[in-house]
Amino acid sequence: MSDWGKGVNNDIGWGQGANNDIGWGSIYDKSYAGETLLKAESFFLDTFTEASLGLSLDKLDKNYTGSAIKVRRSSDNNELDIKFVDGILDTASLLDFVGSGNGFVSIIYDQVGSNNMVQNTASLQGQIVSNGSVILKGGKPCIIRSSDNDGGYLSTYTPNDGATVKGMFYVGDNEGKRSMIFGSATNFSDYGFNVVSGSTNTLIDSGERGIIQINATKLNGQNSIFANRDEVYTATNNQFLLYREIEFNFKDNTLGLGYNQTNPLKNGMFTFQELVIFENTDDAVAKENNINARYNNIY
């Protein structure tokens, strides 16, 4: 035990962070019997298993070894995968790659499977770096919508049509613009959580066979019922955490961030920080509390 605390050849990163910071999402215990450290991860999806989709600028699963996002830089349009360091986005590598220009996201990687959110059209890609600085929301990196208000992403996530998804957790902000969190790729009448300033339209959600069945909506930990799109706009015009139990009922069985990308009507994506989807699972309050704490207490 003579080297304990010195940061010398402990093979665990001890002493690497300021004030012996042992890393985001990690807990280290000392075993006097074996003189070893036992590492117990506490990432979100290690605590709450069985997610069907996990998109985030935080690392969600200790076993995930892939990247968070693929970024295109404005200087020459080259792209680079950006990974995590100590459970958070590797902003040092991000800024080293982008330089003094702007950085745009072409892929948000799924940390559960391979249902990535993808946008190959440069003008529709969200932005994460502006003039050499990472864009932040609540002190954490975020992807804001493109300057083209039709911008957004499409995923290959395809649950059974009509399946009830008991747990969509989304962290974002409408940034003062008409926006859409969940939208079909092709069908005009397929959308979820539509926000428009000043609108009295009551069709906030719709699907192929009419209104999507909503079993629960919670915004910032509070049960919420919205009368029209303007109420949703006002409620989401700051960083928020949304929880929904919703019937997945899109004609093309495609999940998008942003609205109907073949005829989008300027209903682009919300600002993005995290989207995690569970199917037929519970523990919503515990999951909300975990996410809220990680995002520096949205509410």
PDB file of N, CA and C in Angstrom, residues 3 8 55 71 106 160 263:
ATOM      1  N   ASP A   3       2.321   2.916  -2.257  1.00  0.00           N
ATOM      2  CA  ASP A   3       2.150   3.872  -3.338  1.00  0.00           C
ATOM      3  C   ASP A   3       0.744   4.436  -3.406  1.00  0.00           C
ATOM      4  N   VAL A   8       1.047   6.621  -8.891  1.00  0.00           N
ATOM      5  CA  VAL A   8       2.180   5.956  -9.536  1.00  0.00           C
ATOM      6  C   VAL A   8       1.815   4.516  -9.879  1.00  0.00           C
ATOM      7  N   LEU A  55     -29.037   7.667 -27.733  1.00  0.00           N
ATOM      8  CA  LEU A  55     -28.280   8.707 -28.427  1.00  0.00           C
ATOM      9  C   LEU A  55     -27.951   9.799 -27.415  1.00  0.00           C
ATOM     10  N   VAL A  71     -18.383  14.412 -36.986  1.00  0.00           N
ATOM     11  CA  VAL A  71     -18.405  15.866 -37.164  1.00  0.00           C
ATOM     12  C   VAL A  71     -17.744  16.263 -38.476  1.00  0.00           C
ATOM     13  N   SER A 106     -22.908  15.041 -38.699  1.00  0.00           N
ATOM     14  CA  SER A 106     -23.550  14.239 -39.736  1.00  0.00           C
ATOM     15  C   SER A 106     -24.172  12.960 -39.178  1.00  0.00           C
ATOM     16  N   ASN A 160     -42.088  -2.256 -33.732  1.00  0.00           N
ATOM     17  CA  ASN A 160     -43.306  -2.696 -34.393  1.00  0.00           C
ATOM     18  C   ASN A 160     -44.293  -1.546 -34.515  1.00  0.00           C
ATOM     19  N   ASN A 263     -40.934  17.023 -47.215  1.00  0.00           N
ATOM     20  CA  ASN A 263     -41.762  18.228 -47.342  1.00  0.00           C
ATOM     21  C   ASN A 263     -41.894  18.855 -45.950  1.00  0.00           C
TER      22      ASN A 263
END
